[in-house]
Amino acid sequence: MDPALLLNASYEPLSIVTWKKAITLLLLGKAEMLVAQSRKIRSATETFDLPSVLRLQRRVKVPHRRVHFSRSNVYRRDNYRCQYCGERFSASLLTFDHVLPRSRGGDTTWSNIVTSCQPCNRTKCSRTPAEAGMPLLNTPTEPRWWPFSAGAGNVDEHPDDWKPYLWI
Ligand SMILES: [Zn+2]
């Protein structure tokens, strides 16, 4: 059975929950259904619409969450795409490039690290993108916790029903 997207009362996405948890929240009156799946579920006596998107009745406070800085999360942020040539690669063929080279004071942070394929990394070497004539596809920034935690760059894998709610 497909999971459901749970929104805060403010419509901000909170998490992805199992269909059982979603039904429980509805039955307890803690959430309202915004979008139903086409499938239904039957108990001995009743038929329920399975929720696809539901919203909490009362707003919960969400602590500010940050995405852990790591090589694999940089690749995920960049959708496994070399930020110089634009090609996609598997993680084993990618490297981690300092936009402003380390030898010139560039730091290892979200805003100075991009995903690069090995050939582009070698070509760029210890130059800036401008010096190398290799403009970046995107300006690197720290990803927001949401929607990163729900599968950054893979929004296409989520049900169409969710899309209006994912990019708030
Ligand atoms: Zn490349």
PDB file of N, CA and C in Angstrom, residues 12-55:
ATOM      1  N   GLU A  12       2.589  22.983   5.519  1.00  0.00           N
ATOM      2  CA  GLU A  12       4.000  22.701   5.274  1.00  0.00           C
ATOM      3  C   GLU A  12       4.194  21.182   5.353  1.00  0.00           C
ATOM      4  N   PRO A  13       4.869  20.580   4.401  1.00  0.00           N
ATOM      5  CA  PRO A  13       5.055  19.135   4.475  1.00  0.00           C
ATOM      6  C   PRO A  13       5.850  18.738   5.719  1.00  0.00           C
ATOM      7  N   LEU A  14       5.408  17.684   6.394  1.00  0.00           N
ATOM      8  CA  LEU A  14       6.080  17.244   7.618  1.00  0.00           C
ATOM      9  C   LEU A  14       6.827  15.950   7.414  1.00  0.00           C
ATOM     10  N   SER A  15       6.137  14.965   6.851  1.00  0.00           N
ATOM     11  CA  SER A  15       6.776  13.671   6.672  1.00  0.00           C
ATOM     12  C   SER A  15       5.939  12.795   5.753  1.00  0.00           C
ATOM     13  N   ILE A  16       6.525  11.669   5.445  1.00  0.00           N
ATOM     14  CA  ILE A  16       5.822  10.664   4.667  1.00  0.00           C
ATOM     15  C   ILE A  16       5.471   9.554   5.653  1.00  0.00           C
ATOM     16  N   VAL A  17       4.203   9.200   5.719  1.00  0.00           N
ATOM     17  CA  VAL A  17       3.768   8.216   6.712  1.00  0.00           C
ATOM     18  C   VAL A  17       3.164   6.991   6.022  1.00  0.00           C
ATOM     19  N   THR A  18       3.165   5.892   6.734  1.00  0.00           N
ATOM     20  CA  THR A  18       2.572   4.676   6.171  1.00  0.00           C
ATOM     21  C   THR A  18       1.053   4.853   6.091  1.00  0.00           C
ATOM     22  N   TRP A  19       0.430   4.060   5.276  1.00  0.00           N
ATOM     23  CA  TRP A  19      -1.034   4.180   5.152  1.00  0.00           C
ATOM     24  C   TRP A  19      -1.718   3.870   6.473  1.00  0.00           C
ATOM     25  N   LYS A  20      -1.118   2.979   7.286  1.00  0.00           N
ATOM     26  CA  LYS A  20      -1.736   2.645   8.589  1.00  0.00           C
ATOM     27  C   LYS A  20      -1.725   3.839   9.527  1.00  0.00           C
ATOM     28  N   LYS A  21      -0.565   4.503   9.552  1.00  0.00           N
ATOM     29  CA  LYS A  21      -0.437   5.694  10.398  1.00  0.00           C
ATOM     30  C   LYS A  21      -1.411   6.772   9.901  1.00  0.00           C
ATOM     31  N   ALA A  22      -1.534   6.904   8.595  1.00  0.00           N
ATOM     32  CA  ALA A  22      -2.422   7.918   8.016  1.00  0.00           C
ATOM     33  C   ALA A  22      -3.880   7.650   8.423  1.00  0.00           C
ATOM     34  N   ILE A  23      -4.302   6.397   8.307  1.00  0.00           N
ATOM     35  CA  ILE A  23      -5.676   6.027   8.686  1.00  0.00           C
ATOM     36  C   ILE A  23      -5.896   6.277  10.175  1.00  0.00           C
ATOM     37  N   THR A  24      -4.903   5.942  10.978  1.00  0.00           N
ATOM     38  CA  THR A  24      -5.022   6.149  12.426  1.00  0.00           C
ATOM     39  C   THR A  24      -5.220   7.631  12.742  1.00  0.00           C
ATOM     40  N   LEU A  25      -4.423   8.485  12.098  1.00  0.00           N
ATOM     41  CA  LEU A  25      -4.555   9.927  12.341  1.00  0.00           C
ATOM     42  C   LEU A  25      -5.955  10.424  11.962  1.00  0.00           C
ATOM     43  N   LEU A  26      -6.488   9.883  10.884  1.00  0.00           N
ATOM     44  CA  LEU A  26      -7.839  10.293  10.460  1.00  0.00           C
ATOM     45  C   LEU A  26      -8.884   9.808  11.446  1.00  0.00           C
ATOM     46  N   LEU A  27      -8.757   8.545  11.859  1.00  0.00           N
ATOM     47  CA  LEU A  27      -9.767   7.972  12.765  1.00  0.00           C
ATOM     48  C   LEU A  27      -9.747   8.670  14.121  1.00  0.00           C
ATOM     49  N   LEU A  28      -8.565   9.111  14.547  1.00  0.00           N
ATOM     50  CA  LEU A  28      -8.463   9.803  15.837  1.00  0.00           C
ATOM     51  C   LEU A  28      -8.877  11.271  15.725  1.00  0.00           C
ATOM     52  N   GLY A  29      -9.178  11.700  14.516  1.00  0.00           N
ATOM     53  CA  GLY A  29      -9.573  13.096  14.330  1.00  0.00           C
ATOM     54  C   GLY A  29      -8.396  14.054  14.405  1.00  0.00           C
ATOM     55  N   LYS A  30      -7.202  13.518  14.277  1.00  0.00           N
ATOM     56  CA  LYS A  30      -6.026  14.385  14.386  1.00  0.00           C
ATOM     57  C   LYS A  30      -5.640  14.996  13.042  1.00  0.00           C
ATOM     58  N   ALA A  31      -6.187  14.453  11.980  1.00  0.00           N
ATOM     59  CA  ALA A  31      -5.846  14.964  10.653  1.00  0.00           C
ATOM     60  C   ALA A  31      -7.075  14.931   9.765  1.00  0.00           C
ATOM     61  N   GLU A  32      -7.029  15.732   8.713  1.00  0.00           N
ATOM     62  CA  GLU A  32      -8.098  15.684   7.708  1.00  0.00           C
ATOM     63  C   GLU A  32      -7.491  15.259   6.382  1.00  0.00           C
ATOM     64  N   MET A  33      -8.298  14.588   5.600  1.00  0.00           N
ATOM     65  CA  MET A  33      -7.814  14.132   4.302  1.00  0.00           C
ATOM     66  C   MET A  33      -7.960  15.264   3.294  1.00  0.00           C
ATOM     67  N   LEU A  34      -6.892  15.541   2.569  1.00  0.00           N
ATOM     68  CA  LEU A  34      -6.970  16.553   1.504  1.00  0.00           C
ATOM     69  C   LEU A  34      -7.134  15.901   0.142  1.00  0.00           C
ATOM     70  N   VAL A  35      -6.418  14.807  -0.062  1.00  0.00           N
ATOM     71  CA  VAL A  35      -6.496  14.089  -1.337  1.00  0.00           C
ATOM     72  C   VAL A  35      -6.549  12.597  -1.027  1.00  0.00           C
ATOM     73  N   ALA A  36      -7.469  11.896  -1.667  1.00  0.00           N
ATOM     74  CA  ALA A  36      -7.580  10.449  -1.456  1.00  0.00           C
ATOM     75  C   ALA A  36      -6.881   9.712  -2.598  1.00  0.00           C
ATOM     76  N   GLN A  37      -6.378   8.537  -2.286  1.00  0.00           N
ATOM     77  CA  GLN A  37      -5.868   7.665  -3.346  1.00  0.00           C
ATOM     78  C   GLN A  37      -7.067   7.042  -4.060  1.00  0.00           C
ATOM     79  N   SER A  38      -6.824   6.503  -5.228  1.00  0.00           N
ATOM     80  CA  SER A  38      -7.952   5.880  -5.927  1.00  0.00           C
ATOM     81  C   SER A  38      -8.338   4.554  -5.247  1.00  0.00           C
ATOM     82  N   ARG A  39      -7.385   3.977  -4.493  1.00  0.00           N
ATOM     83  CA  ARG A  39      -7.681   2.706  -3.812  1.00  0.00           C
ATOM     84  C   ARG A  39      -8.453   2.907  -2.522  1.00  0.00           C
ATOM     85  N   LYS A  40      -9.231   1.917  -2.194  1.00  0.00           N
ATOM     86  CA  LYS A  40      -9.946   1.960  -0.918  1.00  0.00           C
ATOM     87  C   LYS A  40      -9.512   0.768  -0.087  1.00  0.00           C
ATOM     88  N   ILE A  41      -9.784   0.866   1.202  1.00  0.00           N
ATOM     89  CA  ILE A  41      -9.457  -0.256   2.075  1.00  0.00           C
ATOM     90  C   ILE A  41     -10.727  -0.643   2.823  1.00  0.00           C
ATOM     91  N   ARG A  42     -10.926  -1.930   2.962  1.00  0.00           N
ATOM     92  CA  ARG A  42     -12.149  -2.419   3.591  1.00  0.00           C
ATOM     93  C   ARG A  42     -11.837  -3.091   4.919  1.00  0.00           C
ATOM     94  N   SER A  43     -12.581  -2.727   5.948  1.00  0.00           N
ATOM     95  CA  SER A  43     -12.528  -3.504   7.189  1.00  0.00           C
ATOM     96  C   SER A  43     -13.775  -4.386   7.165  1.00  0.00           C
ATOM     97  N   ALA A  44     -14.040  -5.106   8.251  1.00  0.00           N
ATOM     98  CA  ALA A  44     -15.195  -5.992   8.268  1.00  0.00           C
ATOM     99  C   ALA A  44     -16.495  -5.214   8.031  1.00  0.00           C
ATOM    100  N   THR A  45     -16.532  -3.997   8.534  1.00  0.00           N
ATOM    101  CA  THR A  45     -17.797  -3.267   8.493  1.00  0.00           C
ATOM    102  C   THR A  45     -17.760  -2.004   7.650  1.00  0.00           C
ATOM    103  N   GLU A  46     -16.571  -1.488   7.349  1.00  0.00           N
ATOM    104  CA  GLU A  46     -16.518  -0.188   6.687  1.00  0.00           C
ATOM    105  C   GLU A  46     -15.535  -0.182   5.526  1.00  0.00           C
ATOM    106  N   THR A  47     -15.718   0.821   4.685  1.00  0.00           N
ATOM    107  CA  THR A  47     -14.765   1.052   3.599  1.00  0.00           C
ATOM    108  C   THR A  47     -14.153   2.434   3.798  1.00  0.00           C
ATOM    109  N   PHE A  48     -12.857   2.503   3.713  1.00  0.00           N
ATOM    110  CA  PHE A  48     -12.183   3.793   3.876  1.00  0.00           C
ATOM    111  C   PHE A  48     -11.489   4.181   2.578  1.00  0.00           C
ATOM    112  N   ASP A  49     -11.472   5.483   2.317  1.00  0.00           N
ATOM    113  CA  ASP A  49     -10.585   5.978   1.269  1.00  0.00           C
ATOM    114  C   ASP A  49      -9.177   5.986   1.853  1.00  0.00           C
ATOM    115  N   LEU A  50      -8.224   5.529   1.083  1.00  0.00           N
ATOM    116  CA  LEU A  50      -6.836   5.623   1.542  1.00  0.00           C
ATOM    117  C   LEU A  50      -6.335   7.029   1.273  1.00  0.00           C
ATOM    118  N   PRO A  51      -5.769   7.672   2.281  1.00  0.00           N
ATOM    119  CA  PRO A  51      -5.307   9.042   2.043  1.00  0.00           C
ATOM    120  C   PRO A  51      -4.021   9.088   1.215  1.00  0.00           C
ATOM    121  N   SER A  52      -3.935  10.096   0.374  1.00  0.00           N
ATOM    122  CA  SER A  52      -2.697  10.362  -0.348  1.00  0.00           C
ATOM    123  C   SER A  52      -2.005  11.580   0.270  1.00  0.00           C
ATOM    124  N   VAL A  53      -2.820  12.592   0.624  1.00  0.00           N
ATOM    125  CA  VAL A  53      -2.297  13.776   1.313  1.00  0.00           C
ATOM    126  C   VAL A  53      -3.234  14.077   2.475  1.00  0.00           C
ATOM    127  N   LEU A  54      -2.671  14.249   3.661  1.00  0.00           N
ATOM    128  CA  LEU A  54      -3.503  14.626   4.796  1.00  0.00           C
ATOM    129  C   LEU A  54      -2.828  15.722   5.596  1.00  0.00           C
ATOM    130  N   ARG A  55      -3.651  16.430   6.366  1.00  0.00           N
ATOM    131  CA  ARG A  55      -3.168  17.619   7.053  1.00  0.00           C
ATOM    132  C   ARG A  55      -3.558  17.542   8.517  1.00  0.00           C
TER     133      ARG A  55
END
